[in-house]
Short mmCIF file of C-alpha atoms in Angstrom, two decimals:
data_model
loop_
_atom_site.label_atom_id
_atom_site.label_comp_id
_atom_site.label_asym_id
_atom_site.label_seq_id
_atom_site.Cartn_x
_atom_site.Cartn_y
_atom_site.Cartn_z
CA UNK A 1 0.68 54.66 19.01
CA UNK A 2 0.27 56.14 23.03
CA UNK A 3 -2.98 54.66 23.06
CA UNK A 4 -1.16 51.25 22.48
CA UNK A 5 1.33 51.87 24.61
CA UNK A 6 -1.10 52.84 27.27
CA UNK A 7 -3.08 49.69 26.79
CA UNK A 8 0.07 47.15 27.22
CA UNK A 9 1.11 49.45 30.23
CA UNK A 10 -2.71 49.24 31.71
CA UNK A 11 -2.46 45.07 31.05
CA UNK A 12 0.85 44.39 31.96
CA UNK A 13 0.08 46.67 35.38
CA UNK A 14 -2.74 44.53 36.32
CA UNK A 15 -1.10 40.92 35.18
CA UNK A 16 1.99 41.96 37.63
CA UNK A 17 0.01 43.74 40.61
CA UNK A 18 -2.19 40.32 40.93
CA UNK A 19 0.09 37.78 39.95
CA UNK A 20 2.69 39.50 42.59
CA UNK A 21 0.10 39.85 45.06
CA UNK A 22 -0.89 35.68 44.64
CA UNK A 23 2.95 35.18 44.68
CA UNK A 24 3.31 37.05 48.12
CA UNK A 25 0.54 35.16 49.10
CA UNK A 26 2.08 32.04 49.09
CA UNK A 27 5.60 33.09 50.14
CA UNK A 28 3.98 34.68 53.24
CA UNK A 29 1.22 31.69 54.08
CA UNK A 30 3.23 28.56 52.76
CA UNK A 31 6.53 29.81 53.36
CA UNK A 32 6.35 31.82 56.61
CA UNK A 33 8.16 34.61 55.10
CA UNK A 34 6.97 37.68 57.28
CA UNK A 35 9.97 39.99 56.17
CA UNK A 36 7.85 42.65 53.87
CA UNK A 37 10.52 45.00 53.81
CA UNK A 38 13.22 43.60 53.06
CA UNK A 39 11.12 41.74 50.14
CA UNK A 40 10.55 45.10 48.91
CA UNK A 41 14.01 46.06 48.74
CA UNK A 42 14.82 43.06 46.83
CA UNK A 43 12.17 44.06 44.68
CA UNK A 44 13.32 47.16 43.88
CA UNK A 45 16.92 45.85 44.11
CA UNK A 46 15.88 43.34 41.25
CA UNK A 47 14.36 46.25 39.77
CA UNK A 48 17.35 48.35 39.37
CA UNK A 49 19.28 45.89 37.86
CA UNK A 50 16.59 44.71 35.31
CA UNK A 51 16.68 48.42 34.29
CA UNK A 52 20.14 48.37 33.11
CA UNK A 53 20.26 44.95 31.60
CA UNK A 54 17.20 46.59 29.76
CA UNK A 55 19.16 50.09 28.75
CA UNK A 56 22.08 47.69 27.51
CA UNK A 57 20.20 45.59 25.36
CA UNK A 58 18.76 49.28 23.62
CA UNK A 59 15.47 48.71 25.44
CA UNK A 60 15.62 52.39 26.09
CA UNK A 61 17.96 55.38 25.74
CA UNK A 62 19.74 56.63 28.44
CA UNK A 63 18.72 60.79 29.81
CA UNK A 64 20.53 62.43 32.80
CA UNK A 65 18.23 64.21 34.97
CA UNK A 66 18.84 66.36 37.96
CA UNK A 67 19.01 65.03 41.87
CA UNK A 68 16.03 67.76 43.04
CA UNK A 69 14.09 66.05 40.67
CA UNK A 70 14.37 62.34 41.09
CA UNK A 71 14.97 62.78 44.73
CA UNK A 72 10.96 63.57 45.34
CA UNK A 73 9.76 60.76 43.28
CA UNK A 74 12.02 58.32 45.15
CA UNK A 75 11.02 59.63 48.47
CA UNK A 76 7.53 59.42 47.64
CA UNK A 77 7.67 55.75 46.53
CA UNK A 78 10.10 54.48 49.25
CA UNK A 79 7.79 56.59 51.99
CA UNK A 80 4.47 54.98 50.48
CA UNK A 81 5.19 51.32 50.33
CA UNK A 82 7.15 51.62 53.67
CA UNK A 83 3.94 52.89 55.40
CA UNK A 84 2.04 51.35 53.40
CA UNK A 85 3.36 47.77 54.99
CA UNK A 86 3.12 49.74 58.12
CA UNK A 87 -0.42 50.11 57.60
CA UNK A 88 -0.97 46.22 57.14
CA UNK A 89 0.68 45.15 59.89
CA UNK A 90 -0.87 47.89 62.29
CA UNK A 91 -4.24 47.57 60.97
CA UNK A 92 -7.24 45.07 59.91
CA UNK A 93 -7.16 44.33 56.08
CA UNK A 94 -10.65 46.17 56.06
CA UNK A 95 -9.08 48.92 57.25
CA UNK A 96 -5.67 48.89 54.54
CA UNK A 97 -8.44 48.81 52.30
CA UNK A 98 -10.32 51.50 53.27
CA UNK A 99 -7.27 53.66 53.37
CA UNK A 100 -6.15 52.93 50.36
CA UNK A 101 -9.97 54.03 49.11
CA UNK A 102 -8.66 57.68 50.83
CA UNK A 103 -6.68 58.11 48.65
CA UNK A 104 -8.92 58.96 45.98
CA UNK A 105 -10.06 62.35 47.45
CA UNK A 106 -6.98 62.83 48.80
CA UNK A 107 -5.31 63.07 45.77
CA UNK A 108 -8.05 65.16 44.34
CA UNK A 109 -7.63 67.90 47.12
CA UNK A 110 -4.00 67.76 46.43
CA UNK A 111 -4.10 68.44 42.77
CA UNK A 112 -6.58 70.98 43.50
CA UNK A 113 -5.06 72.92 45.52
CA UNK A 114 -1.62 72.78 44.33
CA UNK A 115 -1.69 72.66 40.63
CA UNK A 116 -5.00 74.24 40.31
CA UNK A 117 -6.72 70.76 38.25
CA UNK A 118 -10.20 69.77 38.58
CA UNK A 119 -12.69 66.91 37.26
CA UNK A 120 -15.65 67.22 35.65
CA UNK A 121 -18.43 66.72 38.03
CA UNK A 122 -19.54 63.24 35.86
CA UNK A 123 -16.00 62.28 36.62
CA UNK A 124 -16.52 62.87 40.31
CA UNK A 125 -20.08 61.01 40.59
CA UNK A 126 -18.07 57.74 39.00
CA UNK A 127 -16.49 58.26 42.20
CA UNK A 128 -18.99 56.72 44.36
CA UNK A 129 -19.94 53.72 43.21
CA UNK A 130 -16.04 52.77 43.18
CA UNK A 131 -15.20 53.76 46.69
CA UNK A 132 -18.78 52.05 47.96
CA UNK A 133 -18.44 49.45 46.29
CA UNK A 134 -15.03 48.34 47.20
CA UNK A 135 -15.36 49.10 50.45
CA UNK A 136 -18.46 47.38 50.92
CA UNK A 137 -17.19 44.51 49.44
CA UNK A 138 -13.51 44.10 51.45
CA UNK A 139 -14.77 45.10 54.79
CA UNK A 140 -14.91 42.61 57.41
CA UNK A 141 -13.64 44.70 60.40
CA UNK A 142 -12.53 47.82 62.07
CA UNK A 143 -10.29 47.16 64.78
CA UNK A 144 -8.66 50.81 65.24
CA UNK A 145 -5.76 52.02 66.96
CA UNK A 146 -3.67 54.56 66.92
CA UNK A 147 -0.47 54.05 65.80
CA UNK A 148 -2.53 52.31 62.99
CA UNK A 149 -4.24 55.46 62.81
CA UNK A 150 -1.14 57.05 62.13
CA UNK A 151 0.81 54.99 60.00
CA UNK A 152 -2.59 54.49 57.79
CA UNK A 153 -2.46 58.62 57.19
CA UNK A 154 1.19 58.37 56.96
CA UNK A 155 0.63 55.99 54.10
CA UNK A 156 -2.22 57.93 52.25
CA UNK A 157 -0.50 61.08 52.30
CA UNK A 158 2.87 59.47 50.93
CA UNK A 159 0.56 57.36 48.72
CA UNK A 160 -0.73 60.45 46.72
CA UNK A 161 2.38 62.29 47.04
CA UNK A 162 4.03 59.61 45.09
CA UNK A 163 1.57 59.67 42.07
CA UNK A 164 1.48 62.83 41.52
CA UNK A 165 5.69 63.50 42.01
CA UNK A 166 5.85 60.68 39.30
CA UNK A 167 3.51 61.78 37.48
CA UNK A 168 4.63 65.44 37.56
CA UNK A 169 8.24 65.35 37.36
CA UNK A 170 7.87 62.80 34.70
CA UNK A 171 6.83 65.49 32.34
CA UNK A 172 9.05 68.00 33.13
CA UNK A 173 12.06 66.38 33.13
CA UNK A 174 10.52 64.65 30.05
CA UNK A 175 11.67 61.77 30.60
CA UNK A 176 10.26 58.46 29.92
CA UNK A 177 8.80 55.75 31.92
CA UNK A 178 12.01 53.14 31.68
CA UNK A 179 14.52 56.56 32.24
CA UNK A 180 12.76 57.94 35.09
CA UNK A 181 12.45 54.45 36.61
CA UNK A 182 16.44 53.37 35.84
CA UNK A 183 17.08 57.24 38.42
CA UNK A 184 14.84 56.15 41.40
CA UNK A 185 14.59 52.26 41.56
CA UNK A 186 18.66 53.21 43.44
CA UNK A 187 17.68 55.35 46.26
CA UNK A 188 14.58 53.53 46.73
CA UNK A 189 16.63 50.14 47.37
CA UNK A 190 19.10 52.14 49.57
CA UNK A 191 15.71 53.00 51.43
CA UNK A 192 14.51 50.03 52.01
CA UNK A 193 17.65 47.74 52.93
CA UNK A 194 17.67 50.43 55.76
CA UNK A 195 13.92 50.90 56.93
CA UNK A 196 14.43 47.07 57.16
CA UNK A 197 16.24 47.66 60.08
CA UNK A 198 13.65 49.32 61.31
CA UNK A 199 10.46 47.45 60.73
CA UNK A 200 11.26 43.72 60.35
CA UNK A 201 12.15 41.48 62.93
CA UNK A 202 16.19 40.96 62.06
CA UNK A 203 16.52 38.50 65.18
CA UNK A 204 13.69 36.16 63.58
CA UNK A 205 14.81 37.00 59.82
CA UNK A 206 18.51 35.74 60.26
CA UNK A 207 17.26 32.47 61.57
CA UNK A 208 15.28 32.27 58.48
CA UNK A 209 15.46 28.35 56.87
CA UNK A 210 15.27 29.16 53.02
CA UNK A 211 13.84 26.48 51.14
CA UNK A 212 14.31 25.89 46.88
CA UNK A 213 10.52 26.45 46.81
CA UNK A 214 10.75 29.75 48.57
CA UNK A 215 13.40 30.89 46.92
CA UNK A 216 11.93 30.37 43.55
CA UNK A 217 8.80 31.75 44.44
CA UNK A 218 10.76 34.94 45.89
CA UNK A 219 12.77 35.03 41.82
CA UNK A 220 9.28 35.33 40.79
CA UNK A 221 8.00 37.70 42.91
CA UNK A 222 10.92 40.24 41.71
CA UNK A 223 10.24 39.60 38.27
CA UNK A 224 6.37 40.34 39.26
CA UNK A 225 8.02 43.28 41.01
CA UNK A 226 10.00 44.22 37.95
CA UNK A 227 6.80 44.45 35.71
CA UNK A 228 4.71 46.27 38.42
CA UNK A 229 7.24 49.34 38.63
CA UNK A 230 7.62 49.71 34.67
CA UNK A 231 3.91 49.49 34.65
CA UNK A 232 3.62 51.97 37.46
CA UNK A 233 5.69 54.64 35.87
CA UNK A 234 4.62 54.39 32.70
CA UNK A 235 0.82 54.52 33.23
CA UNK A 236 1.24 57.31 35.81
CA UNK A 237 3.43 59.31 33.25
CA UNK A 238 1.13 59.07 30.72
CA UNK A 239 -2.20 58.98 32.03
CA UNK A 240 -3.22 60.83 35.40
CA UNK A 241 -2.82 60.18 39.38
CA UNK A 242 -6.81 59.84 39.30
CA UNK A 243 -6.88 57.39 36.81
CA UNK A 244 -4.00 55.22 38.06
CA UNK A 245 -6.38 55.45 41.44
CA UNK A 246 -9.47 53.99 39.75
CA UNK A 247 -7.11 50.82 38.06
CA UNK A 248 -6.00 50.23 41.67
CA UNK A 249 -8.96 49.34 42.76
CA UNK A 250 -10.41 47.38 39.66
CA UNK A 251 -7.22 45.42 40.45
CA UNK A 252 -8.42 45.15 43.99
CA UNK A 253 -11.76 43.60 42.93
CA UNK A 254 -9.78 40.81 40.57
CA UNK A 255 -8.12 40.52 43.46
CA UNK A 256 -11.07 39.68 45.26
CA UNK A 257 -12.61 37.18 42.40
CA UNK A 258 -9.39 35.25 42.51
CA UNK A 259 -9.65 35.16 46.09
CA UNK A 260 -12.98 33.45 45.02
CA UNK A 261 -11.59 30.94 42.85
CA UNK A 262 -7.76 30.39 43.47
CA UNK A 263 -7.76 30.50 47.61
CA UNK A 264 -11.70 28.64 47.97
CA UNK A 265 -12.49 31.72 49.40
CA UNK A 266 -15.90 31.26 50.50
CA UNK A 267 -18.41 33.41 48.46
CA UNK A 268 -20.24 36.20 50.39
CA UNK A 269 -22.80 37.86 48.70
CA UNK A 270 -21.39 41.16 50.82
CA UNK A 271 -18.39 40.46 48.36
CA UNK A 272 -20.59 40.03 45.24
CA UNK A 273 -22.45 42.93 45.14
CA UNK A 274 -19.50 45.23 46.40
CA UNK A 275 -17.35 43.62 43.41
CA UNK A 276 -20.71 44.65 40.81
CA UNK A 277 -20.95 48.04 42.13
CA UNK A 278 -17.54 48.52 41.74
CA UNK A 279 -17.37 47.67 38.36
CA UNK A 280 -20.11 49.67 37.31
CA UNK A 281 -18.37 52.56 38.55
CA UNK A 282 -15.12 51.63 36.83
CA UNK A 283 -16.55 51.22 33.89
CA UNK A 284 -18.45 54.77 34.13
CA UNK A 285 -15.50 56.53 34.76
CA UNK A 286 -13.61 54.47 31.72
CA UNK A 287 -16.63 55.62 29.59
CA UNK A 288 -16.50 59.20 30.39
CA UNK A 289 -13.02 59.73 29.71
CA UNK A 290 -13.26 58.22 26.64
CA UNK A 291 -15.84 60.72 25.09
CA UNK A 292 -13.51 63.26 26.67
CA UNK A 293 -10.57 62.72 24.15
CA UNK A 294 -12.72 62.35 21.29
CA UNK A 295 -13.28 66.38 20.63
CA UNK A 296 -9.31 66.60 21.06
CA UNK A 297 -9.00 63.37 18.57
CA UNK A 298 -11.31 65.14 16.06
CA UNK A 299 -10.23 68.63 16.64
CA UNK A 300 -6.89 67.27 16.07
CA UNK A 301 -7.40 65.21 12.63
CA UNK A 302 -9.55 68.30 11.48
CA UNK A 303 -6.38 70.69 11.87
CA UNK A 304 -3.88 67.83 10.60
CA UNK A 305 -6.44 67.81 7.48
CA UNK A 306 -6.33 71.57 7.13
CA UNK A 307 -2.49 71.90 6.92
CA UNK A 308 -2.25 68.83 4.44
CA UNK A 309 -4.54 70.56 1.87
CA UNK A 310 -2.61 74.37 2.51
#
């Protein structure tokens, strides 16, 4: 039954991520909506409130949990999509990307050194072909600075951070994907109503003309929104920060295909062959770790059939 659940999680992750990311698209490109924050904090406003319509209607069960441990995984989330923005605005797209690639062997370090957890070295070879290959195939430029320098560490730091809080706390406050989600999604929106003060241009944002069209397409991109961060959670709860790293970027090279087809993107066979390496390496890494639970599967029936015949 977790191997199901994992699977819609996995699905309904990558359906939301793109279809919110074609959705921004078009609000940001069609609509001249340039406010990024405070569309996250509507996201995440959206998202606390879907939470409890969801615990009402018996979606989930209600679990207290302590302020010293939802207060890191909030921080972690508000602090990496706030820099994360930062990072766009500050920086080239090739560049976003390639941070976001950082993140990979940052988070490794990170769970190395303070939990002690490795990967196999097969693991770590699939490693290569991903981060080549999507960076070969999203970089166009490398136009450096350093404020973008910053906020791009800034966000790779916070990025990991935030995977591994979820996923850590998570467990030990055992608490489930929806529960853990229903704490944070809060003090993230607090967050982000006031780094919008900060970060978007308020002047330009009041004088805002909303249109029906933008406005629906906004709706949508919260229910997107909604489906990303109940993804989010629940994958990283049940799976691993390393894994949820590897998804990220086979979402980045759909991205890039759609790009293809939806936007008349023109083809670059740069692109191509980044996207094919990519997958190879995506697919590696998927392969890998499923031989890995098959001794545990098997190990595990073998005991369950010993204690049924005692």
């Amino acid at each position: 039954m977790s191997s199901v659940v994992i699977i819609a999680g996995v699905v309904t992750n990558i359906l939301s991520v793109v279809g919110i990311v074609i959705t921004n698209k078009y609000i940001t490109e069609v609509d001249r909506f340039h406010y990024m924050v405070f569309l996250s904090f509507l996201h995440f406003l959206f998202t606390s409130i879907g939470t409890r319509v969801l615990l009402a209607m018996g979606v989930f069960s209600y679990k207290p949990a302590p302020l010293s441990g939802i207060l890191p995984v909030a921080a972690g989330s508000l602090l990496s999509v706030g820099f994360m923005n930062l990072n766009l605005s500050y920086n080239s797209v090739g560049f976003y990307q390639l941070s976001k690639l950082a993140c990979i062997p940052f988070t490794l370090f990170v769970q190395y050194v303070a939990y002690k957890q490795s990967v196999p070295k097969l693991v770590q070879l699939t490693l290569i072909p991903i981060t080549f290959g999507v960076g070969y195939a999203t970089v166009y430029d490398l136009n450096l600075n350093a404020v973008g320098l910053a906020f791009a560490t800034c966000a790779v730091v916070a990025t990991a951070l935030a995977q591994i809080f979820t996923n850590t706390y998570q467990k030990s406050l055992d608490c489930n994907a929806m529960q853990l989600l229903y704490h944070t999604a809060p003090y993230i929106t607090v967050g982000m109503l006031i780094m919008c003060a900060f970060f978007d241009d308020m002047s330009d944002f009041t004088s805002f003309v909303y249109t029906p069209e933008c406005v629906i397409r906004i709706a949508v991109s919260c229910f997107f929104a909604l489906g990303v961060n109940i993804s989010n959670y629940l994958v990283l709860g049940m799976t691993s920060p390393l894994t949820y790293q590897v998804l990220g970027h086979l979402k980045t090279v759909l991205i890039l295909v759609l790009g293809f087809v939806i936007f008349n993107k023109p083809v670059d066979m740069r692109n191509v062959m980044g996207i094919a390496i990519a997958m190879v390496g995506v697919v590696a890494y998927t392969e890998i770790r499923r031989r890995e639970t098959i001794p545990a599967s098997v190990s595990s029936h073998s005991l369950s059939n010993l204690s049924n015949k005692v």
